[in-house]
PDB file of N, CA and C in Angstrom:
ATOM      1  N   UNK A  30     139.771 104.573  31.725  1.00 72.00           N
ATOM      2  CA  UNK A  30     139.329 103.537  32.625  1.00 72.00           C
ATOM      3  C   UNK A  30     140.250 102.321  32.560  1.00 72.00           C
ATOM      4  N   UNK A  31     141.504 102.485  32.222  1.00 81.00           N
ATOM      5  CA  UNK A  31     142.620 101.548  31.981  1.00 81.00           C
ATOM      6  C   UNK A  31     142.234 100.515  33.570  1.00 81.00           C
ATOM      7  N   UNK A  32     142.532 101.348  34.534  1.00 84.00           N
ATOM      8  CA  UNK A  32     142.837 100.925  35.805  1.00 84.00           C
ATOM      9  C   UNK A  32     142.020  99.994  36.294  1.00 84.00           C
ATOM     10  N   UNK A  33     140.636  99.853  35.380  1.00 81.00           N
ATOM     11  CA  UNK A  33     139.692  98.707  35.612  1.00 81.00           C
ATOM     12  C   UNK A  33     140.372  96.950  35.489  1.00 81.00           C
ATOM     13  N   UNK A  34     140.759  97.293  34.537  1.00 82.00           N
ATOM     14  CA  UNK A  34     141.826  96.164  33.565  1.00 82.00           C
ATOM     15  C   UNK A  34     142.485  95.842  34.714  1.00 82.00           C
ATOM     16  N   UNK A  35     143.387  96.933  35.103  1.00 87.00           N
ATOM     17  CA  UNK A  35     144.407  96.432  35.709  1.00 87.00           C
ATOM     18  C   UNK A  35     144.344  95.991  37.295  1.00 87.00           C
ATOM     19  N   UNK A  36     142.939  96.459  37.776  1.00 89.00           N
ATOM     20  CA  UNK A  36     142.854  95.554  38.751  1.00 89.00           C
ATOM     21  C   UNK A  36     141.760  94.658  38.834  1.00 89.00           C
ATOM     22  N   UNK A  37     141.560  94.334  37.095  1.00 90.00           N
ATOM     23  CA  UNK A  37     141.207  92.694  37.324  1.00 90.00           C
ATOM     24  C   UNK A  37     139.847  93.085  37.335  1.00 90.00           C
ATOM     25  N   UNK A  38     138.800  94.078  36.872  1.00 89.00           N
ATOM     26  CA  UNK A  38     137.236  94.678  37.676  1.00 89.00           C
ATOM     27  C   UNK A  38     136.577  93.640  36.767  1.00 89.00           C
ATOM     28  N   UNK A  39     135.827  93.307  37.272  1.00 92.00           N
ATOM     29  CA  UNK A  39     134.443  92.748  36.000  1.00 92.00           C
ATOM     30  C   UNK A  39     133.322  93.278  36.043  1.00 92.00           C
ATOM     31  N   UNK A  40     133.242  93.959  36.737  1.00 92.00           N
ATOM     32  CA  UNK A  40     132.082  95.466  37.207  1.00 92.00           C
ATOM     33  C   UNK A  40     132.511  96.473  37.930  1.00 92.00           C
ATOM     34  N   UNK A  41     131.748  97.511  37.145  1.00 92.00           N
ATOM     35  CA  UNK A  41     131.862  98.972  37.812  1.00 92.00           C
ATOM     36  C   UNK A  41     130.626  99.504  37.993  1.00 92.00           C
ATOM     37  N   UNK A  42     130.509 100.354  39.282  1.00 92.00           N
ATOM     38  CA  UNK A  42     129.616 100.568  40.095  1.00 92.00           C
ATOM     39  C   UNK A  42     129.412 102.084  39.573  1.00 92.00           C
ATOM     40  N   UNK A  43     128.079 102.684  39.118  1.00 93.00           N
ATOM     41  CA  UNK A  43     128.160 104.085  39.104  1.00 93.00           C
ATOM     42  C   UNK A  43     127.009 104.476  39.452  1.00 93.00           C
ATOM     43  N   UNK A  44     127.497 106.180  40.273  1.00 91.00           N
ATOM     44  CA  UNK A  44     125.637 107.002  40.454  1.00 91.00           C
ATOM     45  C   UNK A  44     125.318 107.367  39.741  1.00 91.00           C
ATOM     46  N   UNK A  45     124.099 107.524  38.806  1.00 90.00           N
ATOM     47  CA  UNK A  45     123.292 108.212  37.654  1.00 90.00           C
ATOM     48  C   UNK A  45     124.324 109.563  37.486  1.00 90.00           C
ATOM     49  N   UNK A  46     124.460 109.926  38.178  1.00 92.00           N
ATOM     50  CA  UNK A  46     125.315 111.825  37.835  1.00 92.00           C
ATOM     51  C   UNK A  46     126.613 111.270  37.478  1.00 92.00           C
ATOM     52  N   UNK A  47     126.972 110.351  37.610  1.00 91.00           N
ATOM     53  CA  UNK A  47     128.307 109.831  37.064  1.00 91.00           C
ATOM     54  C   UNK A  47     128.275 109.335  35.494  1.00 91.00           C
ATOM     55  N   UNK A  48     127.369 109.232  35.461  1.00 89.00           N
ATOM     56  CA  UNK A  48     127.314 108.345  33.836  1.00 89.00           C
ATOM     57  C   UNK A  48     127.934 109.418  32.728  1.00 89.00           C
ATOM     58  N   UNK A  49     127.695 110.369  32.366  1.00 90.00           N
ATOM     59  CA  UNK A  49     129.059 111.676  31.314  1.00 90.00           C
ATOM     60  C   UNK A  49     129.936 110.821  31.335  1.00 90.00           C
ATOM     61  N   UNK A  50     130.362 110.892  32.687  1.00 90.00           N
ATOM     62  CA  UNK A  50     132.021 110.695  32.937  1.00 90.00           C
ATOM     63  C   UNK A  50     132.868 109.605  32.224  1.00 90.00           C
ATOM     64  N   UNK A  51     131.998 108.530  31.558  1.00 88.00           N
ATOM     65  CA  UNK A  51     132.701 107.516  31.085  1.00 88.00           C
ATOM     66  C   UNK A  51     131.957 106.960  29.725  1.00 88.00           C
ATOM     67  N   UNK A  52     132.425 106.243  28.852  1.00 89.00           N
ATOM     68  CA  UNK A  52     131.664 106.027  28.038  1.00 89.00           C
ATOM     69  C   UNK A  52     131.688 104.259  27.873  1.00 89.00           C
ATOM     70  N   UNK A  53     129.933 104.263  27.634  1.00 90.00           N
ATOM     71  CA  UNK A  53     129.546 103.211  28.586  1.00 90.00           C
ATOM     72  C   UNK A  53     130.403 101.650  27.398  1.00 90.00           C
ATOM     73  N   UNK A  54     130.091 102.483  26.102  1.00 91.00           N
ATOM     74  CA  UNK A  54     130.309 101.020  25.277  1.00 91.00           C
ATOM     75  C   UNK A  54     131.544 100.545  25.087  1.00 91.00           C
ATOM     76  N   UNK A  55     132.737 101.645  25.180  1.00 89.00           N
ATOM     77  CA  UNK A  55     133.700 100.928  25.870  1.00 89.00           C
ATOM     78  C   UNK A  55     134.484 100.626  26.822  1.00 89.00           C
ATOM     79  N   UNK A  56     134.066 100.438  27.764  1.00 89.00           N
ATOM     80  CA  UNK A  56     133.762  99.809  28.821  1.00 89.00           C
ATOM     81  C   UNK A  56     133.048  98.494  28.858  1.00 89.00           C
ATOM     82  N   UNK A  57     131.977  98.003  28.270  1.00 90.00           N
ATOM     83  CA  UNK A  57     131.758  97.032  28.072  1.00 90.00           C
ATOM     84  C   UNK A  57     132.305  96.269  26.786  1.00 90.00           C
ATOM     85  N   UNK A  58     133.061  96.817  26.182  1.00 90.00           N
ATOM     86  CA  UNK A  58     133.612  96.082  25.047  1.00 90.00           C
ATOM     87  C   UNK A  58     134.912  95.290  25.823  1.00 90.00           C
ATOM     88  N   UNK A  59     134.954  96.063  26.937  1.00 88.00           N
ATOM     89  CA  UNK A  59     136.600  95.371  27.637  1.00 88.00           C
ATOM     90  C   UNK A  59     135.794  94.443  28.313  1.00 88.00           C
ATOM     91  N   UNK A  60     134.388  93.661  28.098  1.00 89.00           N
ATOM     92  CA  UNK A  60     134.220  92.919  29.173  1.00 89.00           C
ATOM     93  C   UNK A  60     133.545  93.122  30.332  1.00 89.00           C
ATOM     94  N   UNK A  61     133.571  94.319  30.838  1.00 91.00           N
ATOM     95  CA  UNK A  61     132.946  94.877  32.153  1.00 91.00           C
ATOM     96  C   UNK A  61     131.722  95.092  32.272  1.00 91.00           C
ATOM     97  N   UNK A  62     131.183  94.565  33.307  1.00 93.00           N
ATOM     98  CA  UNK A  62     129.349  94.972  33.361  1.00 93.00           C
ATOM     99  C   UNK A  62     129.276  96.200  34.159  1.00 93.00           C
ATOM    100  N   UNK A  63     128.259  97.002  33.717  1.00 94.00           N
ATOM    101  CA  UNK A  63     127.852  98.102  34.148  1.00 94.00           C
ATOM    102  C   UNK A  63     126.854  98.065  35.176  1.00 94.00           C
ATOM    103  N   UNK A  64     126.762  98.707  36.267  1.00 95.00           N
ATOM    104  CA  UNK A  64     125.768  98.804  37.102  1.00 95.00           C
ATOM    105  C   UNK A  64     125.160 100.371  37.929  1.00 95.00           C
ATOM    106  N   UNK A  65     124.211 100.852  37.460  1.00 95.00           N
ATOM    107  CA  UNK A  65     123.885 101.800  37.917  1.00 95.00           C
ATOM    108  C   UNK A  65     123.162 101.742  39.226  1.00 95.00           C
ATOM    109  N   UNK A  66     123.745 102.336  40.155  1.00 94.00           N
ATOM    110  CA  UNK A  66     123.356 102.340  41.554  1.00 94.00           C
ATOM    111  C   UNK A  66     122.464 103.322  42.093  1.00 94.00           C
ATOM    112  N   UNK A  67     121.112 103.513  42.921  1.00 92.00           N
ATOM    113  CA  UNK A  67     120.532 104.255  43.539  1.00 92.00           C
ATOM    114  C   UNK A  67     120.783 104.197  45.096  1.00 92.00           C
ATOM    115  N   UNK A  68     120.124 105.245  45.437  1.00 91.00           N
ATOM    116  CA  UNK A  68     120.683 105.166  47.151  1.00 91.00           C
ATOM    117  C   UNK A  68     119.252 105.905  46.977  1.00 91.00           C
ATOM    118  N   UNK A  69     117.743 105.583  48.224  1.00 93.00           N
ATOM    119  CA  UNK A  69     116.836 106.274  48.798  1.00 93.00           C
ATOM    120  C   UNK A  69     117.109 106.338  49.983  1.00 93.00           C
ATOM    121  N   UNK A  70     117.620 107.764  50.730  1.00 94.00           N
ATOM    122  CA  UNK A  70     117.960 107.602  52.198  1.00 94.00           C
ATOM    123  C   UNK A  70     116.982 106.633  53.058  1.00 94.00           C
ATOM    124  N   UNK A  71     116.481 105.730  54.310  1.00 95.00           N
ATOM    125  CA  UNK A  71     115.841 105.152  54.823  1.00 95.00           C
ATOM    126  C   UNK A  71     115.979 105.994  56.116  1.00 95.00           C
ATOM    127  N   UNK A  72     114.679 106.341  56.738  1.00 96.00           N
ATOM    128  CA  UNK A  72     114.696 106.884  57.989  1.00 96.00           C
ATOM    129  C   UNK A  72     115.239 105.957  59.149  1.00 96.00           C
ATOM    130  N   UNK A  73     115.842 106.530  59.724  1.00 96.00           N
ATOM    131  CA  UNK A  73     116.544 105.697  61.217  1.00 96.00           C
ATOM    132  C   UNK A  73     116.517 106.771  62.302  1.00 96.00           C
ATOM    133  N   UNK A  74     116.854 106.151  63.486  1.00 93.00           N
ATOM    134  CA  UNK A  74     116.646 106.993  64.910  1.00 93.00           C
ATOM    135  C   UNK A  74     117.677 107.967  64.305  1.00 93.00           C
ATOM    136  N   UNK A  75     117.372 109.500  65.376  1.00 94.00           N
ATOM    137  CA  UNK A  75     118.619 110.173  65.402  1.00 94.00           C
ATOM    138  C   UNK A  75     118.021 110.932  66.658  1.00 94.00           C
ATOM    139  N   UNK A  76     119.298 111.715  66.881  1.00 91.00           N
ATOM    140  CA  UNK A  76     119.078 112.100  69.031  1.00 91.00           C
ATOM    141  C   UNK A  76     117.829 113.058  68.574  1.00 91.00           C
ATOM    142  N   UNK A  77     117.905 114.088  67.214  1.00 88.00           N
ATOM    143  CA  UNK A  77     116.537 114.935  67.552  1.00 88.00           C
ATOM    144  C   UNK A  77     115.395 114.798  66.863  1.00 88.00           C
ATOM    145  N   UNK A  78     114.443 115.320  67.153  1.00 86.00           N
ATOM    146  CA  UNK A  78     112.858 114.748  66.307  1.00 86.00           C
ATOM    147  C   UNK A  78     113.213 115.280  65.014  1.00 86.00           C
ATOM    148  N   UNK A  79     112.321 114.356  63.974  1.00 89.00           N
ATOM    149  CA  UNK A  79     112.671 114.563  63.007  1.00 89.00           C
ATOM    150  C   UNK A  79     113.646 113.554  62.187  1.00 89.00           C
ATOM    151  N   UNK A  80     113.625 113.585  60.924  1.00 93.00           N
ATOM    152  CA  UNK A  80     114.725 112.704  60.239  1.00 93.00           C
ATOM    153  C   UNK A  80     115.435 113.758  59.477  1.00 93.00           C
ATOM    154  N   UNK A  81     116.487 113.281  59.580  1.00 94.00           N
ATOM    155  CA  UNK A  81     117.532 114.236  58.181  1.00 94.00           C
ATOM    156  C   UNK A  81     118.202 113.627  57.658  1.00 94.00           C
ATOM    157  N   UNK A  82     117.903 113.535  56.066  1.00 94.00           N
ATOM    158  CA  UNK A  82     118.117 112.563  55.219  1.00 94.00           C
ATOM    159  C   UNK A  82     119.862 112.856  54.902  1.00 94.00           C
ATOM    160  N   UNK A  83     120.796 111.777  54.623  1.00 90.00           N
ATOM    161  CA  UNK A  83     122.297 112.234  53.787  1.00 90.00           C
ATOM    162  C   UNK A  83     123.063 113.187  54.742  1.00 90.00           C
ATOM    163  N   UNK A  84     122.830 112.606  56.010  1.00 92.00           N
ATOM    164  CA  UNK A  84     123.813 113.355  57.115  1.00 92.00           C
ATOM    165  C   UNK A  84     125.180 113.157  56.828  1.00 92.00           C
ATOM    166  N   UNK A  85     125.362 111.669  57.149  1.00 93.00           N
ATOM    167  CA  UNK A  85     126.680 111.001  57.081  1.00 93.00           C
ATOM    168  C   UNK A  85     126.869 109.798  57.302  1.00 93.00           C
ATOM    169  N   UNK A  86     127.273 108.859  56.980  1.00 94.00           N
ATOM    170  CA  UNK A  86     127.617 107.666  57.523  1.00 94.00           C
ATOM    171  C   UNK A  86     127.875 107.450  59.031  1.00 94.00           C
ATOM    172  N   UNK A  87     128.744 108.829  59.585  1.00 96.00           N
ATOM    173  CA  UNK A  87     129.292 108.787  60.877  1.00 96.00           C
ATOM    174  C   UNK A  87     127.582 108.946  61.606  1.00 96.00           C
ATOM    175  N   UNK A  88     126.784 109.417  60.794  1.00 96.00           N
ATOM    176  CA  UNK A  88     125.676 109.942  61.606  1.00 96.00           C
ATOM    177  C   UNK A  88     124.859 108.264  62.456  1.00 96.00           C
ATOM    178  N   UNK A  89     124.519 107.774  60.803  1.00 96.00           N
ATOM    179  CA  UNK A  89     124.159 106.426  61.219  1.00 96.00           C
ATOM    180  C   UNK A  89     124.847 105.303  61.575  1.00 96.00           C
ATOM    181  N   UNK A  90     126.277 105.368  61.849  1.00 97.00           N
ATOM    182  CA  UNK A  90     126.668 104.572  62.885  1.00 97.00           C
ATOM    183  C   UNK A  90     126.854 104.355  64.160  1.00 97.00           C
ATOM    184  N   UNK A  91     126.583 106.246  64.621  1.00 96.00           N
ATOM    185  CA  UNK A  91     126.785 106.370  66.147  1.00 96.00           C
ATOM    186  C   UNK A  91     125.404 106.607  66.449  1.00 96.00           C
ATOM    187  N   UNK A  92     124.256 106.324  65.462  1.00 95.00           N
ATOM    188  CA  UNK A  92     122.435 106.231  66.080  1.00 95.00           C
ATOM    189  C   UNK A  92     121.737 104.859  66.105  1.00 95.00           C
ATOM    190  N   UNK A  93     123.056 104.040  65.551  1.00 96.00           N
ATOM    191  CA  UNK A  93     122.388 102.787  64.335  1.00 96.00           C
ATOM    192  C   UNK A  93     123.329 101.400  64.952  1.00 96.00           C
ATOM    193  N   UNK A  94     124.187 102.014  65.070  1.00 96.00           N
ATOM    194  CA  UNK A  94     125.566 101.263  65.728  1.00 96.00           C
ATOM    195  C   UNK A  94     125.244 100.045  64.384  1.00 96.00           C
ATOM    196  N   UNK A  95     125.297  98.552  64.496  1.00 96.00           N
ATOM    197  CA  UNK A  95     125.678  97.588  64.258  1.00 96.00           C
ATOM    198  C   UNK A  95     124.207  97.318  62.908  1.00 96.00           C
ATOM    199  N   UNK A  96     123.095  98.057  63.286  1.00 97.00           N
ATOM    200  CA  UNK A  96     122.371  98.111  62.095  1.00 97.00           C
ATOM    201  C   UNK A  96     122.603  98.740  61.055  1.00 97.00           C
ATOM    202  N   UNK A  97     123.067  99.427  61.138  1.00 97.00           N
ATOM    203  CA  UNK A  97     123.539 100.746  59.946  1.00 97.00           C
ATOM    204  C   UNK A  97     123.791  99.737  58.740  1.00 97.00           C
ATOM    205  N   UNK A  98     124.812  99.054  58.643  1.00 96.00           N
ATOM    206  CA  UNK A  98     124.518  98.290  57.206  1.00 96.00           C
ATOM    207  C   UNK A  98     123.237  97.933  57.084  1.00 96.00           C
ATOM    208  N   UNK A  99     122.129  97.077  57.777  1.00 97.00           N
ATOM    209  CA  UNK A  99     120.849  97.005  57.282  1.00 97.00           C
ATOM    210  C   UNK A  99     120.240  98.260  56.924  1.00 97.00           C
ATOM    211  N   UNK A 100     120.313  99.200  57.373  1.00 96.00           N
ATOM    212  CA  UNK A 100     119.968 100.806  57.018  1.00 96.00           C
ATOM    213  C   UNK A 100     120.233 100.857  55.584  1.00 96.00           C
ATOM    214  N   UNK A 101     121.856 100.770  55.316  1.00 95.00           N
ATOM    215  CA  UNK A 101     122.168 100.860  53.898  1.00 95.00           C
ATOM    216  C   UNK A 101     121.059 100.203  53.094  1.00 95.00           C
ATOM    217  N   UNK A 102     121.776  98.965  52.827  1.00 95.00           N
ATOM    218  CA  UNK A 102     120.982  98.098  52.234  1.00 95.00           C
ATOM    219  C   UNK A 102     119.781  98.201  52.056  1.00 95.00           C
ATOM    220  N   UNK A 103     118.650  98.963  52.981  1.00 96.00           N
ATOM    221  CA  UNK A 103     117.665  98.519  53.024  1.00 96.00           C
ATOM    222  C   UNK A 103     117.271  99.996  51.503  1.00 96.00           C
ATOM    223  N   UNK A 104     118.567 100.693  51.743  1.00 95.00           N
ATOM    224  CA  UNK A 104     117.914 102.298  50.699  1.00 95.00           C
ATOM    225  C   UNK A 104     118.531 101.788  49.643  1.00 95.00           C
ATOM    226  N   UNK A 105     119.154 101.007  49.474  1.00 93.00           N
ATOM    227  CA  UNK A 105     119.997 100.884  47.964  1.00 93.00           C
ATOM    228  C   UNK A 105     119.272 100.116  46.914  1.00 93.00           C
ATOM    229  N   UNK A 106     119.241 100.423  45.292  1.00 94.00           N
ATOM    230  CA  UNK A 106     119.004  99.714  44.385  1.00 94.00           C
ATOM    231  C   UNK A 106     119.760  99.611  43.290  1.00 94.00           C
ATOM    232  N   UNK A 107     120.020  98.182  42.807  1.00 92.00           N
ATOM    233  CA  UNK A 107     120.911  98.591  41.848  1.00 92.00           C
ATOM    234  C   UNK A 107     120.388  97.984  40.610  1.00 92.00           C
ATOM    235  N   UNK A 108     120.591  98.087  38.948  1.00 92.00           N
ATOM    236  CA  UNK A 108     120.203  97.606  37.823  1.00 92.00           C
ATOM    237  C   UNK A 108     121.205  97.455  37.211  1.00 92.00           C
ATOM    238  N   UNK A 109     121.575  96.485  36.303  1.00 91.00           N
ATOM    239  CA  UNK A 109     122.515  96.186  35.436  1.00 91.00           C
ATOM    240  C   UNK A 109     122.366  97.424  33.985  1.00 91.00           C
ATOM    241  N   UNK A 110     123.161  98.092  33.792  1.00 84.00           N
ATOM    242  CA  UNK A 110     122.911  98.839  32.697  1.00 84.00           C
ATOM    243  C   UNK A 110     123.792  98.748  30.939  1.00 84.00           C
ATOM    244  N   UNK A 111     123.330  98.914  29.983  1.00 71.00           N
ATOM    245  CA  UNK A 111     123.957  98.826  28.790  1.00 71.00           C
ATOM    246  C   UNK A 111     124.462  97.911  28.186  1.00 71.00           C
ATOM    247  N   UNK A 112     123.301  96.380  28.606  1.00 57.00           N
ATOM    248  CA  UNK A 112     124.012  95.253  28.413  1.00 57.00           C
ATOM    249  C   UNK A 112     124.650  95.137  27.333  1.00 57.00           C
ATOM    250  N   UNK A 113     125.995  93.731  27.496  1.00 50.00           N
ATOM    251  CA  UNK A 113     126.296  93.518  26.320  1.00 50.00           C
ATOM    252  C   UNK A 113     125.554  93.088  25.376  1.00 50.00           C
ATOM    253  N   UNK A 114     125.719  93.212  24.315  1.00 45.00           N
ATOM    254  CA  UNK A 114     125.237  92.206  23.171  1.00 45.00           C
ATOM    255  C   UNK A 114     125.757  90.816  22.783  1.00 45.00           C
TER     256      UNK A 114
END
């Protein structure tokens, strides 16, 4: 995780299935806050009945146009994880 350093990160963003991949305490020993991110899809229009969750981004921008970030936002949660000491 050198590349954090080197561009300066003071947080890194991860999905729960990502967490293996790195190890959390050092990472925060360099300084960096941890943040574990959720995503709950949010229902929005789409052309057919029905919702289908984790289409695509492309899905909810061409149903959602200019809301679609409120869409995001409205499914996302995030928690600070493994604080420092």
């Amino acid at each position: 995780m050198a590349w954090l350093k080197e561009c300066d990160c003071q947080s890194y963003l991860y999905h729960p299935k990502e967490r293996p991949l790195f190890h959390a305490p050092m990472v925060l020993a360099q300084g960096i806050r941890l943040f574990c991110c959720h995503y709950h899809p949010v229902a929005y229009h789409q052309i057919f009945s029905g919702f289908l969750p984790n289409l695509s981004v492309l899905d909810l921008l061409f149903n959602e146009g200019e809301q679609a970030v409120a869409v995001i936002q409205q499914g996302m949660s995030m928690r600070e994880s493994f604080a420092a000491k």
